[in-house]
Amino acid sequence: MLNTNGLHVAVVGATGAVGKQMLDMLSESALPIKELTLLASKRSAGKTILFKETEITIKEALPEAFEGIDIALFSAGGSISKQLAPEAVKRGAIVIDNTSAYRMDDGVPLVVPEVNENELFNHQGIIANPNCSTIQMVAALEPIRKSYGLKRVIVSTYQAVSGAGLSALEEMETQSRDVLDGKNTQPNILPVKGDDKHYQIAFNAIPQIDKFQENDFTFEEMKMINETKKIMGDSGLKVTATCVRLPIATSHAESVYIEVDNEGDASAPDIKRLLSEAPGVVLQDDPKQQVYPMPVDAVGKKEVFVGRIRKDPDYAGGYHMWIVSDNLLKGAAWNSVQIAESLVKLGIIKA
Amino acid sequence: MLNTNGLHVAVVGATGAVGKQMLDMLSESALPIKELTLLASKRSAGKTILFKETEITIKEALPEAFEGIDIALFSAGGSISKQLAPEAVKRGAIVIDNTSAYRMDDGVPLVVPEVNENELFNHQGIIANPNCSTIQMVAALEPIRKSYGLKRVIVSTYQAVSGAGLSALEEMETQSRDVLDGKNTQPNILPVKGDDKHYQIAFNAIPQIDKFQENDFTFEEMKMINETKKIMGDSGLKVTATCVRLPIATSHAESVYIEVDNEGDASAPDIKRLLSEAPGVVLQDDPKQQVYPMPVDAVGKKEVFVGRIRKDPDYAGGYHMWIVSDNLLKGAAWNSVQIAESLVKLGIIKA
């Protein structure tokens, strides 16, 4: 049952890969929800979705739909956010936006609650949820940064197909069967739906996520670079990234190499201890027992899993780690709902 | 037809994943082959294999089988090499060993012909073929090292299942169908056949290749670290690695980050030019046209493919690249046959 007191929450893009997870996370959340409005494209309007034993009819996402909304969770693509988030704010809502539309804008807090929750006090109506691959990395690196300082981050990602949406997931499944059956297959979606060329993802690795930028990095790579600096509040941190799409349904993995500032204080056992105590992080690191995080084990879990922590034998202050998390949950829906919970907890919004 | 003059070549492990490719590479090679002897376990002895229109009967790999052999290509596992390579050498053969049994031994050249062919002059009977993931990396890095010097290499691998043998490949295929059909699946082979625990590879990423060592790196990672230094003849080169097994049938990919010595002389266009002229290397790097190497495109090809070359925006002298090659060919069979060709070309063995 929904609360009689509490917040009127809207989800924009309720029928998408992340939108569906947002409803799950809202239903598990302690957020006091008085009313839930589900918004989507005209095509989906009129369909119903069950939320906590209540059937909710999807409405078309129009400016007027935000009247009376307290918190609006957006996950319907950047152009929808560009168009409708200001309309929601104008009508008094706080927007938590899961697209890249506003992330790097001044005056828009980019928040991972375990890292920089207090940035929420500076919001001007729109709060940005970071990119999935950034969120899990900064959640694991922040405890290390706080203790030893961070000089450099060099990351190579192993990213799941669900990050490209439900149609990409379907493409991977159909393609995998075709390849196993020795049939020809015609890719239509990955790596980037709006790009010219499409490549096979089944039993392959595609070193392109999102479009290429002028500097030959992809937009996904630049998101990791720029968002990490903004979230950690350190423009001098050196971050660089290679992002790769792989035939994995859900959960991103990351091979992360870091250099700490105070190398004399750090050690692999110390980093393991820090991470074992960190909020939202689960240490899975026991090589003798073959214990390390893997994508299939992280699916459906809210935490960030870290393992394979070890010192670079050749370089003082250099450490490796392997970070895995469900890209649709902590990487998207759960972090967005966590931000909503933080807004209530910090008294920024009154339930 | 086989030559009437020429070398008597033996292949040990002729029925394995790499052994089969060795026969293909020998049939395409310019090596003057007078006679080809195929050796395998007692179980396979008596079976026949067609080589260049000649049916060859497999014999059991026993010490006496090496009488009269000029070159013996070993790819039947480390323990077979330990046992039989000295027997072959005792009988006058030069052994080219594709296992890790002798790679780091003094007096055993570890050779990638494009990089350190002249080391072959120092052989004492056994020549080692490096690890698959090492070969493709050093082939791409050597032209850069020669021009600018190399300080550091930080690599994260995306490795194919065929590197773990034919049974691992079958496991991946069966498992992939089971997962797609929603059936339970019981892993028995990967990540390491002889290790305690086995994990699902289908639609997953396993951050373990070969067994864990005392320093929490895997043996595969230590191979990349130690072999790279030996092949490049630079014990001061800083190398570190994370090796990951992925649901890809054939061809390893690598996200390689390097720091060059003479950063003022280097640039991304310069590195691209060097690689476009390097022997055995193919540059595939045109982001605007979405051109970059991918595992499925490299299968069956002898070259090492390199793309995604770009400068670290935050660190002078830091560059990224993405290196892909068929792990069974340049990573194993082809490099072994190339070594045999070099032995003839350099006059170390007379055909």
XYZ file of C-alpha atoms in Angstrom, chain B:
351
model
C 53.641 -32.959 -51.716
C 56.467 -33.104 -49.218
C 59.974 -32.140 -50.365
C 62.575 -34.847 -50.976
C 65.207 -32.519 -49.554
C 64.459 -30.646 -46.417
C 63.670 -31.052 -42.759
C 62.104 -33.832 -40.790
C 59.593 -32.022 -38.578
C 57.665 -33.492 -35.653
C 54.524 -32.083 -34.029
C 53.934 -33.252 -30.463
C 50.307 -32.862 -29.405
C 48.987 -32.987 -32.959
C 45.365 -33.552 -31.900
C 45.034 -30.527 -29.575
C 43.604 -27.057 -30.254
C 47.044 -25.623 -31.036
C 48.406 -28.827 -32.631
C 45.716 -28.731 -35.316
C 46.583 -25.116 -36.106
C 50.294 -26.050 -36.269
C 49.516 -28.461 -39.107
C 47.623 -25.711 -40.935
C 50.477 -23.258 -40.429
C 53.073 -25.838 -41.547
C 51.057 -26.539 -44.696
C 50.997 -22.794 -45.511
C 54.627 -22.254 -44.539
C 57.627 -21.964 -46.858
C 59.531 -24.313 -44.552
C 61.128 -27.126 -46.606
C 59.547 -30.215 -45.062
C 60.950 -33.603 -46.093
C 58.947 -35.613 -43.616
C 56.325 -34.848 -40.984
C 55.945 -37.006 -37.883
C 52.824 -36.550 -35.766
C 53.068 -37.523 -32.113
C 50.370 -37.643 -29.460
C 49.272 -39.674 -26.468
C 48.933 -43.455 -26.703
C 45.154 -42.934 -26.968
C 45.449 -41.065 -30.288
C 48.209 -43.270 -31.747
C 47.095 -45.105 -34.892
C 44.643 -42.402 -36.009
C 45.466 -40.629 -39.266
C 45.564 -36.957 -40.238
C 45.681 -35.604 -43.778
C 48.565 -33.195 -44.439
C 49.030 -31.786 -47.962
C 47.317 -34.785 -49.630
C 49.378 -37.253 -47.587
C 47.768 -39.369 -44.883
C 49.959 -39.436 -41.787
C 49.503 -41.960 -38.997
C 49.852 -40.550 -35.465
C 52.513 -42.270 -33.361
C 52.829 -42.412 -29.617
C 55.111 -39.702 -28.201
C 57.976 -41.821 -26.865
C 61.677 -40.840 -26.606
C 62.650 -43.052 -29.561
C 60.120 -41.295 -31.796
C 62.532 -38.328 -32.001
C 65.286 -40.264 -33.834
C 66.112 -38.376 -37.036
C 63.873 -35.394 -36.241
C 65.340 -31.968 -37.123
C 62.701 -29.725 -35.543
C 60.126 -30.791 -32.945
C 57.177 -28.481 -32.250
C 55.779 -29.224 -28.790
C 52.258 -28.296 -27.721
C 51.040 -31.087 -25.472
C 51.246 -29.475 -22.045
C 54.109 -28.566 -19.745
C 54.635 -32.001 -18.214
C 55.045 -33.680 -21.639
C 57.561 -30.994 -22.614
C 59.467 -31.460 -19.354
C 59.628 -35.189 -19.987
C 60.247 -35.383 -23.740
C 61.925 -32.159 -24.917
C 65.312 -33.219 -23.436
C 64.904 -36.621 -25.146
C 64.324 -34.890 -28.483
C 67.349 -32.618 -27.974
C 69.497 -35.627 -26.979
C 68.618 -37.150 -30.370
C 69.682 -34.031 -32.269
C 66.377 -32.193 -32.682
C 65.810 -28.498 -32.057
C 62.720 -28.182 -29.878
C 60.293 -25.276 -30.278
C 58.189 -25.532 -27.148
C 54.789 -23.867 -26.872
C 54.343 -24.574 -23.141
C 55.550 -22.520 -20.178
C 57.961 -25.301 -19.087
C 61.224 -23.640 -20.181
C 60.289 -20.048 -21.033
C 62.058 -18.333 -18.158
C 65.090 -20.679 -18.097
C 68.519 -19.198 -18.764
C 69.876 -20.507 -22.053
C 66.386 -20.877 -23.524
C 65.625 -18.137 -26.051
C 62.046 -16.853 -25.754
C 61.322 -15.630 -29.241
C 58.866 -13.528 -31.191
C 60.620 -13.286 -34.566
C 59.538 -9.678 -35.238
C 61.070 -8.665 -31.886
C 64.142 -10.745 -31.011
C 64.845 -13.236 -33.799
C 68.616 -13.045 -33.210
C 68.209 -14.660 -29.788
C 67.804 -17.911 -31.745
C 71.594 -17.985 -32.232
C 71.938 -18.588 -28.478
C 69.794 -21.713 -28.334
C 71.022 -24.870 -26.607
C 68.458 -27.189 -28.122
C 65.250 -25.762 -26.712
C 63.565 -22.579 -27.921
C 60.462 -21.363 -26.116
C 57.375 -19.930 -27.764
C 55.983 -17.219 -25.446
C 52.524 -17.133 -23.930
C 49.758 -16.167 -26.391
C 48.781 -12.956 -24.630
C 52.429 -11.874 -24.405
C 53.243 -12.478 -28.081
C 50.604 -10.193 -29.545
C 51.430 -7.442 -27.056
C 55.206 -7.379 -27.616
C 54.752 -7.578 -31.410
C 52.752 -4.337 -31.231
C 54.905 -2.622 -28.586
C 58.359 -3.342 -30.028
C 58.179 -0.719 -32.821
C 57.175 1.854 -30.196
C 59.937 0.759 -27.790
C 62.546 0.979 -30.555
C 61.548 4.534 -31.471
C 60.747 6.134 -28.110
C 61.749 3.703 -25.375
C 59.182 2.204 -23.002
C 58.856 2.967 -19.279
C 55.689 1.176 -18.266
C 53.079 -1.237 -19.571
C 49.721 -1.730 -17.812
C 47.539 -4.298 -19.574
C 44.035 -5.679 -19.029
C 43.218 -8.668 -21.204
C 39.998 -9.932 -22.804
C 40.918 -13.561 -23.480
C 39.214 -16.217 -25.565
C 38.137 -19.615 -24.298
C 40.099 -21.597 -26.920
C 43.207 -20.665 -24.948
C 42.013 -23.210 -22.372
C 41.677 -25.977 -24.987
C 38.989 -27.686 -27.040
C 37.083 -29.018 -24.017
C 36.718 -25.482 -22.634
C 35.344 -24.341 -25.988
C 32.776 -27.123 -25.906
C 31.862 -26.175 -22.344
C 31.223 -22.580 -23.421
C 29.006 -23.619 -26.310
C 26.891 -26.069 -24.290
C 26.618 -23.599 -21.418
C 25.594 -20.731 -23.717
C 22.717 -22.804 -25.088
C 21.697 -23.826 -21.556
C 21.658 -20.232 -20.324
C 19.675 -19.068 -23.374
C 17.186 -21.883 -22.754
C 16.932 -21.023 -19.053
C 18.402 -24.384 -18.020
C 20.761 -24.967 -15.132
C 24.348 -25.508 -16.110
C 27.212 -27.219 -14.269
C 30.662 -25.805 -15.106
C 33.442 -28.418 -15.013
C 36.474 -26.903 -16.713
C 36.891 -23.132 -16.552
C 38.593 -21.116 -15.226
C 41.314 -23.741 -14.582
C 40.716 -27.436 -15.169
C 42.952 -28.520 -12.284
C 41.653 -25.954 -9.780
C 38.989 -26.623 -7.133
C 36.156 -24.412 -8.291
C 34.609 -24.024 -11.725
C 32.525 -21.071 -12.844
C 30.114 -20.241 -15.638
C 31.833 -18.574 -18.604
C 28.711 -18.049 -20.757
C 27.639 -14.364 -20.577
C 30.142 -13.816 -17.766
C 33.692 -12.561 -17.130
C 36.116 -14.595 -15.008
C 39.105 -12.639 -13.656
C 41.260 -15.738 -13.324
C 43.420 -17.402 -15.987
C 45.704 -20.134 -14.691
C 46.396 -20.606 -10.970
C 46.958 -17.924 -8.365
C 50.542 -17.272 -7.236
C 51.825 -16.219 -3.808
C 51.599 -12.491 -4.729
C 47.865 -12.799 -5.641
C 48.588 -12.396 -9.348
C 47.623 -15.358 -11.534
C 50.274 -17.355 -13.373
C 48.937 -15.934 -16.664
C 49.509 -12.414 -15.351
C 53.033 -13.280 -14.188
C 53.767 -14.819 -17.600
C 52.848 -11.522 -19.281
C 54.970 -9.575 -16.788
C 58.092 -11.759 -16.867
C 58.030 -12.848 -20.510
C 57.600 -9.284 -21.789
C 60.763 -8.214 -19.958
C 62.732 -11.224 -21.215
C 61.634 -10.868 -24.857
C 62.299 -7.125 -24.882
C 65.586 -7.674 -23.068
C 64.769 -4.995 -20.494
C 64.544 -6.158 -16.893
C 63.905 -2.554 -15.832
C 60.703 -2.232 -17.857
C 57.730 -1.892 -15.506
C 54.978 -4.292 -16.576
C 51.778 -5.205 -14.778
C 48.722 -7.137 -15.910
C 45.159 -8.235 -15.187
C 44.005 -11.268 -17.180
C 40.329 -12.002 -17.721
C 38.595 -14.909 -19.477
C 35.545 -13.987 -21.552
C 32.875 -15.757 -23.595
C 34.762 -15.355 -26.862
C 35.749 -18.459 -28.856
C 39.004 -17.323 -30.463
C 41.277 -14.230 -30.496
C 42.517 -12.421 -27.436
C 42.006 -8.671 -27.077
C 44.086 -6.414 -24.840
C 43.589 -2.917 -23.496
C 47.192 -1.749 -23.214
C 48.343 1.454 -21.546
C 51.959 2.494 -22.041
C 54.268 5.275 -20.957
C 57.055 6.066 -23.406
C 60.522 7.303 -22.429
C 60.917 10.166 -24.883
C 57.504 11.684 -24.542
C 58.473 14.794 -26.489
C 59.149 12.772 -29.643
C 56.021 10.636 -29.510
C 52.476 11.405 -30.636
C 49.439 9.322 -31.501
C 49.844 9.941 -35.274
C 53.521 8.939 -35.006
C 52.682 5.709 -33.174
C 50.052 4.933 -35.818
C 52.604 5.478 -38.579
C 55.147 3.209 -36.824
C 52.584 0.435 -36.407
C 51.344 0.738 -39.982
C 54.928 -0.033 -41.106
C 55.681 -2.751 -38.518
C 56.158 -6.370 -39.658
C 53.299 -8.696 -38.707
C 51.164 -5.793 -37.457
C 48.036 -4.365 -39.097
C 46.790 -0.931 -38.066
C 42.970 -0.766 -37.836
C 42.374 2.671 -36.421
C 39.790 5.042 -37.841
C 37.316 6.095 -35.138
C 35.287 8.284 -37.510
C 34.550 5.205 -39.624
C 34.165 2.973 -36.507
C 37.261 0.995 -37.541
C 39.025 -0.883 -34.730
C 40.115 -4.496 -34.195
C 37.643 -7.064 -32.845
C 38.158 -10.739 -31.950
C 35.689 -12.157 -34.514
C 37.506 -10.317 -37.319
C 40.957 -11.627 -36.343
C 40.071 -15.340 -36.332
C 42.182 -17.318 -38.813
C 44.559 -14.420 -39.482
C 48.277 -14.455 -38.700
C 48.695 -10.746 -37.995
C 48.412 -8.673 -34.834
C 45.727 -5.985 -35.195
C 46.042 -2.655 -33.374
C 43.649 0.245 -32.986
C 42.139 2.780 -30.539
C 45.537 4.499 -30.340
C 45.183 7.723 -28.390
C 47.040 9.964 -25.992
C 46.158 10.065 -22.308
C 44.733 13.600 -22.003
C 46.010 13.905 -18.410
C 49.504 12.370 -18.548
C 52.420 13.258 -20.814
C 53.869 10.178 -22.504
C 50.828 8.006 -21.725
C 49.086 6.207 -24.611
C 46.291 3.683 -24.985
C 45.952 0.957 -27.584
C 43.733 -2.053 -28.269
C 45.548 -5.150 -29.542
C 43.765 -8.188 -31.009
C 45.148 -11.395 -32.500
C 44.170 -15.027 -33.050
C 45.491 -16.668 -29.882
C 45.922 -20.029 -31.635
C 47.895 -18.570 -34.581
C 50.254 -15.646 -33.818
C 49.695 -16.502 -30.153
C 50.823 -20.119 -30.600
C 50.985 -22.173 -33.817
C 52.026 -19.467 -36.248
C 54.716 -17.994 -33.987
C 56.154 -21.525 -33.506
C 56.282 -22.142 -37.254
C 57.730 -18.659 -37.771
C 60.533 -19.595 -35.353
C 61.224 -22.709 -37.449
C 61.314 -20.538 -40.590
C 63.746 -18.153 -38.847
C 66.037 -21.048 -37.899
C 66.344 -21.898 -41.604
C 66.582 -18.289 -42.772
C 69.369 -17.493 -40.284
C 71.247 -20.677 -41.223
C 70.985 -22.076 -37.690
C 69.554 -25.267 -39.141
C 70.362 -26.532 -42.652
C 67.475 -27.820 -44.722
